[in-house]
Short mmCIF file of C-alpha atoms and ligand atoms in Angstrom, two decimals:
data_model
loop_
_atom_site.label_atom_id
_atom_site.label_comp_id
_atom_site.label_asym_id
_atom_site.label_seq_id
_atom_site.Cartn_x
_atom_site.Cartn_y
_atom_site.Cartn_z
CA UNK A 1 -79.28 96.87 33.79
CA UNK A 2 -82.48 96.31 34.97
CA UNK A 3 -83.92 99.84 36.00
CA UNK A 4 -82.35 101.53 32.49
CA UNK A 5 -85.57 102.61 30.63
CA UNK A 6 -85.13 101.19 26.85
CA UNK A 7 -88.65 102.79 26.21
CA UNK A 8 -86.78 105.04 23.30
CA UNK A 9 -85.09 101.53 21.65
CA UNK A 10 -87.74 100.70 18.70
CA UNK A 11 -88.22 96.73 18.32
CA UNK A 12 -85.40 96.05 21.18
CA UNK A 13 -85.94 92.32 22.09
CA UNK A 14 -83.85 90.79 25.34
CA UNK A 15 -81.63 87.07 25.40
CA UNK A 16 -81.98 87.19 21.22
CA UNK A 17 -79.94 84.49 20.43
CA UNK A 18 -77.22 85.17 18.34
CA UNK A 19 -76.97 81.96 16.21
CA UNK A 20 -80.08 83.39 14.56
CA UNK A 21 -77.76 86.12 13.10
CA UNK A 22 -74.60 84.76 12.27
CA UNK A 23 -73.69 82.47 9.44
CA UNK A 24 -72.36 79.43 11.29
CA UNK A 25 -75.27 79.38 13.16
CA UNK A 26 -73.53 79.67 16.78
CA UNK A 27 -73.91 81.50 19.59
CA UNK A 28 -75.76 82.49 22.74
CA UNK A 29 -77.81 84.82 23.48
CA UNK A 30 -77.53 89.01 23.75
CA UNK A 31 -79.07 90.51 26.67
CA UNK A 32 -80.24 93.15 24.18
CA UNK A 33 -80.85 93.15 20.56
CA UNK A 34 -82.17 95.42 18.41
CA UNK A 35 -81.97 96.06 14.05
CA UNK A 36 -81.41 99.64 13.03
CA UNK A 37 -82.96 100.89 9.63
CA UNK A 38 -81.75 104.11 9.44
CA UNK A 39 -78.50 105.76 9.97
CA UNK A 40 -80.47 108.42 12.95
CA UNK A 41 -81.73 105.09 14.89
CA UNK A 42 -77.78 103.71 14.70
CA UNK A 43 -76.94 107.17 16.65
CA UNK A 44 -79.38 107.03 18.62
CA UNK A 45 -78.65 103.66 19.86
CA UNK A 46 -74.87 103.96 20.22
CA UNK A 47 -75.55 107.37 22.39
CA UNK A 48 -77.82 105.65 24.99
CA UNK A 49 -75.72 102.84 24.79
CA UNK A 50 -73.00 105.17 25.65
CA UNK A 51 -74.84 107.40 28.01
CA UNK A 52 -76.12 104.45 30.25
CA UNK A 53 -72.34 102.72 30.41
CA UNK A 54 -74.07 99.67 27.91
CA UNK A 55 -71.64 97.65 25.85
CA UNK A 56 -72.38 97.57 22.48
CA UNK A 57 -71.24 94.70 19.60
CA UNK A 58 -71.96 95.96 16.09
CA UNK A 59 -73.42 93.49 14.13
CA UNK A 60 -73.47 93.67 10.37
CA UNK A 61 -74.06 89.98 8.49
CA UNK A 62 -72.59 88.21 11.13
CA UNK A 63 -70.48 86.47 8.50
CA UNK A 64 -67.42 86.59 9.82
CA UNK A 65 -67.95 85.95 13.63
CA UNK A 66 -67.45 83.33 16.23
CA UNK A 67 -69.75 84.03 19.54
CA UNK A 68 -69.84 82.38 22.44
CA UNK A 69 -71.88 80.05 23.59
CA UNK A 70 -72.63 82.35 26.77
CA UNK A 71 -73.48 84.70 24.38
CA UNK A 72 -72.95 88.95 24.35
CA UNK A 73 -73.29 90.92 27.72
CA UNK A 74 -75.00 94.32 27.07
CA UNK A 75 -76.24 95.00 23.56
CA UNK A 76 -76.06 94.00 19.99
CA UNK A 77 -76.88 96.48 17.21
CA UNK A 78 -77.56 94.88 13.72
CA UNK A 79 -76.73 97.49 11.18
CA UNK A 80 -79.47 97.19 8.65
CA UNK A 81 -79.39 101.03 7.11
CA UNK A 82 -79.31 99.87 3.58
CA UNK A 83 -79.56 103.53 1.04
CA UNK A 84 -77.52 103.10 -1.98
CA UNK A 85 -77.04 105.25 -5.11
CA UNK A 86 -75.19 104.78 -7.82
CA UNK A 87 -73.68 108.44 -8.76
CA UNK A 88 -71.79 109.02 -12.19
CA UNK A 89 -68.33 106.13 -11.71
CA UNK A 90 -69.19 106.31 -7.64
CA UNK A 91 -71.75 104.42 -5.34
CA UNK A 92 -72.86 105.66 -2.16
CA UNK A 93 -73.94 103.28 0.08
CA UNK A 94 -75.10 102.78 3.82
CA UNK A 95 -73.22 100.50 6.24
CA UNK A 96 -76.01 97.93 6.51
CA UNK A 97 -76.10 97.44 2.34
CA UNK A 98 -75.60 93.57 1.67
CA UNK A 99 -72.63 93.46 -0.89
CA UNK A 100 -75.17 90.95 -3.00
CA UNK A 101 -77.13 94.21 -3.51
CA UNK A 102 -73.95 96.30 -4.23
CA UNK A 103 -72.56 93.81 -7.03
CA UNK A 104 -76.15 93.99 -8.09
CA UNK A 105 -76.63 97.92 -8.45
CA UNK A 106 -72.65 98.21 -9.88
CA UNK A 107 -73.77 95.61 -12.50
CA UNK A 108 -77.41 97.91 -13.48
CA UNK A 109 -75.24 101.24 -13.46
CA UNK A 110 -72.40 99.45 -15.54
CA UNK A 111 -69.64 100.32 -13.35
CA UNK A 112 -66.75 98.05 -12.27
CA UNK A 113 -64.74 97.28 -9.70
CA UNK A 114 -66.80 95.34 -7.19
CA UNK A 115 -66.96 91.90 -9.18
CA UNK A 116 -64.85 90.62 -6.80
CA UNK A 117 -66.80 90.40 -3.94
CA UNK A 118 -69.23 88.26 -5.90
CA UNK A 119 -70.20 85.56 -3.23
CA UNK A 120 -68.46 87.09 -0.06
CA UNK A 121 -71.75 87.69 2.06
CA UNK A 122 -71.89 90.74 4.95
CA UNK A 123 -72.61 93.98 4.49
CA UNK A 124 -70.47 96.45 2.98
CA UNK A 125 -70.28 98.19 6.54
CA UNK A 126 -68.13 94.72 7.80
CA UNK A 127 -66.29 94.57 4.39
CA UNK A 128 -64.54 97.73 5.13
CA UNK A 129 -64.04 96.82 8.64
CA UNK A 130 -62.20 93.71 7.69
CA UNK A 131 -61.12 94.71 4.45
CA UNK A 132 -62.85 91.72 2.33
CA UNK A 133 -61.56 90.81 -0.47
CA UNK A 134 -59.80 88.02 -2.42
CA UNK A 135 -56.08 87.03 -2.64
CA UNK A 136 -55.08 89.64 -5.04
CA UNK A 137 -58.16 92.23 -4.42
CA UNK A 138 -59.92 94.08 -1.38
CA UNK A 139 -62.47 96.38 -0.79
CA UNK A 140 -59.93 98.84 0.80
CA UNK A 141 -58.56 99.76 -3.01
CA UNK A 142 -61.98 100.87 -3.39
CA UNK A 143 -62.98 103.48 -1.27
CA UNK A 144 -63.15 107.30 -1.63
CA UNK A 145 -64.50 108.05 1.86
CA UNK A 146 -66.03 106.44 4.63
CA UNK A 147 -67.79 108.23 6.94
CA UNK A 148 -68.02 107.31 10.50
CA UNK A 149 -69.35 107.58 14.34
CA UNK A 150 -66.24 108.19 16.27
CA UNK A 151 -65.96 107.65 19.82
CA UNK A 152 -67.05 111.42 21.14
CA UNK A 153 -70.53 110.31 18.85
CA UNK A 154 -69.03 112.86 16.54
CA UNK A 155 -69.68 112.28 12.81
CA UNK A 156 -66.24 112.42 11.07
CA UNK A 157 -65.29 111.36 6.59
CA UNK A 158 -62.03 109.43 6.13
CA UNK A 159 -60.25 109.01 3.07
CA UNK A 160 -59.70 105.77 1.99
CA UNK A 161 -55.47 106.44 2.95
CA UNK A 162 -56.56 107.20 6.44
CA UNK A 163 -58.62 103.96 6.92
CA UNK A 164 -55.48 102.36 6.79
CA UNK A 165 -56.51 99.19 5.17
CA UNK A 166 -54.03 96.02 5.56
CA UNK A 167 -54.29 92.61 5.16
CA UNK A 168 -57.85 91.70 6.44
CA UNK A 169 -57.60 94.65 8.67
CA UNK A 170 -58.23 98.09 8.89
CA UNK A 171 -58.11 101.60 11.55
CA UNK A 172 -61.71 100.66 12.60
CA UNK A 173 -60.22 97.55 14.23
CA UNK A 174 -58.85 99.46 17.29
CA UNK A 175 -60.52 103.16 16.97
CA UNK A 176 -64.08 101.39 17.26
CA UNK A 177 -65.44 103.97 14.98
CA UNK A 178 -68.69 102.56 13.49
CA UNK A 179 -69.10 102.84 9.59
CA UNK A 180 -71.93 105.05 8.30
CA UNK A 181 -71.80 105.36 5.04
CA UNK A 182 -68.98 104.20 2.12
CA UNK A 183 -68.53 105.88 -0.86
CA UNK A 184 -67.01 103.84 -3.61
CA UNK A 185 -64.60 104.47 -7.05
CA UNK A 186 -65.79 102.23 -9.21
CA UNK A 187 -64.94 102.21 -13.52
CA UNK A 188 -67.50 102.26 -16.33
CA UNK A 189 -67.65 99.41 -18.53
CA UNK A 190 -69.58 96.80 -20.28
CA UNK A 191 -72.20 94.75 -18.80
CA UNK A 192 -71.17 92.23 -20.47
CA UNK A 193 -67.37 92.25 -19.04
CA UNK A 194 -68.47 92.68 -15.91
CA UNK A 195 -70.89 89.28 -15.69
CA UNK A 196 -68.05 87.95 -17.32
CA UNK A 197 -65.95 88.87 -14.51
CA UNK A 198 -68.59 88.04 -12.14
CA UNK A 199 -68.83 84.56 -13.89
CA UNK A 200 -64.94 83.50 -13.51
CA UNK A 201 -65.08 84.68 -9.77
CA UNK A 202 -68.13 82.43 -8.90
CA UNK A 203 -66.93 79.58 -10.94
CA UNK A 204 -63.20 80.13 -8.72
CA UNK A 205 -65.51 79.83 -5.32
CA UNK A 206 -66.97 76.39 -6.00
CA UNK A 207 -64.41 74.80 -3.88
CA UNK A 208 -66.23 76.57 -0.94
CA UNK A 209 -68.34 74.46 1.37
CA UNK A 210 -72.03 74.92 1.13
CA UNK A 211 -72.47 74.21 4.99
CA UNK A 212 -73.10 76.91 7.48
CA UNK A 213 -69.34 78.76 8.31
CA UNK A 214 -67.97 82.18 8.77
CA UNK A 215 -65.29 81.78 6.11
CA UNK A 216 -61.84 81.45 6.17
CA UNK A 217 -61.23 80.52 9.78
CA UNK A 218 -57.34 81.78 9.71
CA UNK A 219 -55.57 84.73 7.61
CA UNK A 220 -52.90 83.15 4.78
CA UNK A 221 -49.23 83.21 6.67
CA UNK A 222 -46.67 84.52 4.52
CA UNK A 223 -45.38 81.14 3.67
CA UNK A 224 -48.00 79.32 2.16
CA UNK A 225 -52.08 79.41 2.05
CA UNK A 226 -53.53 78.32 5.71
CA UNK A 227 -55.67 75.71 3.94
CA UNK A 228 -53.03 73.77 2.63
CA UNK A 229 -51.14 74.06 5.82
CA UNK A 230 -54.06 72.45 7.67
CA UNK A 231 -54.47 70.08 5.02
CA UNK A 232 -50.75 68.79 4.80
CA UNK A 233 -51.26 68.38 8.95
CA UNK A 234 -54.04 65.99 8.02
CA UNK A 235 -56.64 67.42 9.56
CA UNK A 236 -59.30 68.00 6.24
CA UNK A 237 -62.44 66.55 7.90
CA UNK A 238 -61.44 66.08 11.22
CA UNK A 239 -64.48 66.72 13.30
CA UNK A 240 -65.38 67.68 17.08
CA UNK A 241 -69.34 66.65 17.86
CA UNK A 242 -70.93 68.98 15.08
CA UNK A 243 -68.31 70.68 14.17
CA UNK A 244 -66.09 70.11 11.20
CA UNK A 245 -62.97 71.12 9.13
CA UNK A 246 -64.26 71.08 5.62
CA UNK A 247 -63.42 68.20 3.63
CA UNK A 248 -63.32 70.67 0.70
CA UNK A 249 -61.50 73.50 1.75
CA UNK A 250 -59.82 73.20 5.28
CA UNK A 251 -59.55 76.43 6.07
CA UNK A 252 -62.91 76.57 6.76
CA UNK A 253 -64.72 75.20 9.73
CA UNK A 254 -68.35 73.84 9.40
CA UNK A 255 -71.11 73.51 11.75
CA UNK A 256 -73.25 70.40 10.20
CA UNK A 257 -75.92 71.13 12.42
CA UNK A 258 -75.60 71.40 16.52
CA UNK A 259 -71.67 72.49 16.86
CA UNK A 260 -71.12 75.22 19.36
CA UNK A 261 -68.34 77.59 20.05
CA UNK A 262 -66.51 75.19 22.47
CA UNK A 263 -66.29 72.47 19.50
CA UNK A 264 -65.11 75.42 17.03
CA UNK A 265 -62.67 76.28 19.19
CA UNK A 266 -61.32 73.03 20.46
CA UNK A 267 -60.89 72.50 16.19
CA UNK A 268 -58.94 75.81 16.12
CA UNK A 269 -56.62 75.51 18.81
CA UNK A 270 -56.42 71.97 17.14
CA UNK A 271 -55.07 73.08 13.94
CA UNK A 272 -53.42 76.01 15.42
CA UNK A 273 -50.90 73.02 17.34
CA UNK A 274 -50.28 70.85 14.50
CA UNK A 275 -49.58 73.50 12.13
CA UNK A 276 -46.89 75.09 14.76
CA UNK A 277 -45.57 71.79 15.04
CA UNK A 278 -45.00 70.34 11.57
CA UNK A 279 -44.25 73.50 10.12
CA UNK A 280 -43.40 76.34 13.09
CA UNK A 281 -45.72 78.48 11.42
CA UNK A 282 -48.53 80.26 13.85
CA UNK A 283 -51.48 80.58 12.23
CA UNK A 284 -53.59 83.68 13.34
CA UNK A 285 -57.47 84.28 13.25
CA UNK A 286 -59.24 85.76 10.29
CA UNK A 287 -62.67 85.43 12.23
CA UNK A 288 -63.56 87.72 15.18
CA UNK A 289 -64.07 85.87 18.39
CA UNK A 290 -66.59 87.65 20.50
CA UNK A 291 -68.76 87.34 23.86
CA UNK A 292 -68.36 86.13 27.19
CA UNK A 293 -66.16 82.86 27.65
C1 FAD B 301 -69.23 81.34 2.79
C2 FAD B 301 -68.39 82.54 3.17
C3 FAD B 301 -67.44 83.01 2.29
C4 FAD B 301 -66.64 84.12 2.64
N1 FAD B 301 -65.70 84.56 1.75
C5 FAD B 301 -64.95 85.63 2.07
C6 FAD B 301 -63.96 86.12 1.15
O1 FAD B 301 -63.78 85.60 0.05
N2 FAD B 301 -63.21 87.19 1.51
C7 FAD B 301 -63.38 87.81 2.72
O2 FAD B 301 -62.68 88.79 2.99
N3 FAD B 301 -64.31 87.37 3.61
C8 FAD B 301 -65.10 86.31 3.32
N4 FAD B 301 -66.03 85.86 4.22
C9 FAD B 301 -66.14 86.50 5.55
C10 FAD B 301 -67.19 87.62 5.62
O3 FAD B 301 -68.22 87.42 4.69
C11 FAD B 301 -66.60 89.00 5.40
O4 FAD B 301 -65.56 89.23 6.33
C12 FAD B 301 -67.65 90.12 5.53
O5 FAD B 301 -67.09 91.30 5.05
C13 FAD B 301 -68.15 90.34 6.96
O6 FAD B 301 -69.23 91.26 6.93
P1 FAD B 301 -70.42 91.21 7.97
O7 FAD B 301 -71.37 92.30 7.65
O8 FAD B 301 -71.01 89.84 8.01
O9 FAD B 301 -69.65 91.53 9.31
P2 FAD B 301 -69.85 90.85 10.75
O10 FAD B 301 -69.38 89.44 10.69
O11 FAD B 301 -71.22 91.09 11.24
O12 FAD B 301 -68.83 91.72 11.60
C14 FAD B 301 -67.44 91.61 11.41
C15 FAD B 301 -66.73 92.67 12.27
O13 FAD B 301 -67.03 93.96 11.76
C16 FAD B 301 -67.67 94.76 12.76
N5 FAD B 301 -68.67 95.59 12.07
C17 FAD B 301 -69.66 95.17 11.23
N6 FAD B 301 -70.33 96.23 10.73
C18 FAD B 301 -69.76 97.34 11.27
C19 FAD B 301 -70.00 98.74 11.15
N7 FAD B 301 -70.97 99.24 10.38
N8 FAD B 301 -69.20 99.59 11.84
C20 FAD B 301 -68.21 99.11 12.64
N9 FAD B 301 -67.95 97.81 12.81
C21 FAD B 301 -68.71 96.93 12.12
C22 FAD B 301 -68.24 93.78 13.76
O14 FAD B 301 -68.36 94.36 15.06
C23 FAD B 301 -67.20 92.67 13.72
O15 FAD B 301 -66.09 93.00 14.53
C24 FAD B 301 -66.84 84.75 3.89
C25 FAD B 301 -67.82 84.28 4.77
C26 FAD B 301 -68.59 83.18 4.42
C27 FAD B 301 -69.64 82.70 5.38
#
């Protein structure tokens, strides 16, 4: 890698370390690293990328990853293209829009439909790759279109039935497509509903931990939540070096300072074993483990 000339990469820096971009605060470093501004930059990036044979990690919030502690071969893009317009009962928005500044501008233009993802943090681009949402509600339900990078580099607009959004999941999952740009159905109503809304949601996520994390480490099973599973296996607080199953929620793992990936995932495949034992339930990641191991 090298004799590739990056020359045409604005602002690229080499072995960024990662745990300066993700929420739990883990993670080695990227041999490339570079925050995109504008949808054009993102294209240009993923085309040299592919031209030159260069892996390439998206990287929206990083609120919802685990990375290694040997940290990303090739290069990490953090999608930063942040354009937004509210348009009659839609908003348009860029991938790298933070959904604090989408609740915001729904909220100004009176619309509804977002309050929801009050207090989920990432970008809107990673919400529809993941399908955020709560136990009831996800961002999937409210999408027109997406529009997307595909793997050819050709620009393509999905409906929001051929995004095929699951639980926590979605098409962009396995295609690799990179989100663009999101357009959103949202409702007119009240301001005043809507902060009431907003209000009840906030006051529902105080039994969050305020410590860095990535959110719910595991996906609910069928059966019951995956924090009370954890919890019933004893394991609230249990802790490896810096790393830590909340003592308020447990399905949440928090770094209290120096934990690194090993510790997370010695926790995980901790919990993952009692769980299957007591109740022969196999709990399965919600966050995405990625890098070089
Ligand atoms: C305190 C806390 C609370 C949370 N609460 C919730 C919650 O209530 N509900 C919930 O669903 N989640 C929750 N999360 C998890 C997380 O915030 C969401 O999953 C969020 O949508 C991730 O967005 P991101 O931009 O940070 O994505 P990242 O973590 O940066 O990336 C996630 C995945 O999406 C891919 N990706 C990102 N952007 C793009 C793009 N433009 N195109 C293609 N691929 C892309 C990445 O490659 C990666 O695979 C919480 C996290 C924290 C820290």
């Amino acid at each position: 890698m090298a004799q590739i000339n990056f020359g045409s990469i604005k602002g690229l820096k080499k072995n960024e370390s990662l745990a300066k971009h993700t929420t739990l605060g883990i993670g080695g470093p990227a041999d490339w690293f570079c925050e995109i501004k504008t949808i054009p930059q993102l294209i240009k990036v993923v085309k040299f990328c592919r031209r030159q044979n260069i892996p390439l990690l998206i990287l929206g919030d990083g609120s919802n990853l685990l990375v290694s502690d040997k940290g990303i071969r090739g290069m990490v893009m953090k999608v930063q293209s942040a354009k937004r317009k509210a348009q009659s009962e839609k908003i348009i928005a860029e991938a790298g829009t933070p959904l604090k500044k989408l609740v915001q501008l729904a909220l100004e233009n009176s619309l509804s439909g977002l309050e929801f993802v009050v207090g989920i943090p990432g970008t809107i681009g990673g919400a529809v790759v993941g399908n955020a949402g709560t136990a009831d509600k996800w961002i999937g339900d409210m999408i027109e279109e997406v529009e997307v990078l595909d793997q050819n580099g050709e620009i393509k607009k999905l409906s929001g039935a051929d995004c095929q959004f699951g639980y926590r999941g979605s098409r962009f999952q396995k295609t690799k497509e990179i989100v663009l740009r999101v357009v959103l159905k949202l409702k007119k109503d009240s301001q005043e509903k809507i902060k009431q809304r907003m209000a009840e949601i906030i006051a529902k996520r105080t039994n969050q931990p305020k410590e860095k994390s990535a959110g719910s480490i595991f996906k609910n099973p069928k059966e019951k939540p995956a924090g009370w599973l954890i919890e019933k296996c004893g394991l609230k607080g249990k802790r490896i070096s810096d790393a830590q199953i909340s003592p308020k929620h447990a399905n949440f793992i928090v770094n209290l300072g120096q934990a690194n990936c090993q510790d997370v995932l010695k926790l995980i495949s901790l919990v993952k074993g009692k769980v299957k034992r007591k109740f022969g339930i196999i709990l399965d990641e919600e966050i995405k483990i990625v890098g070089e191991f």
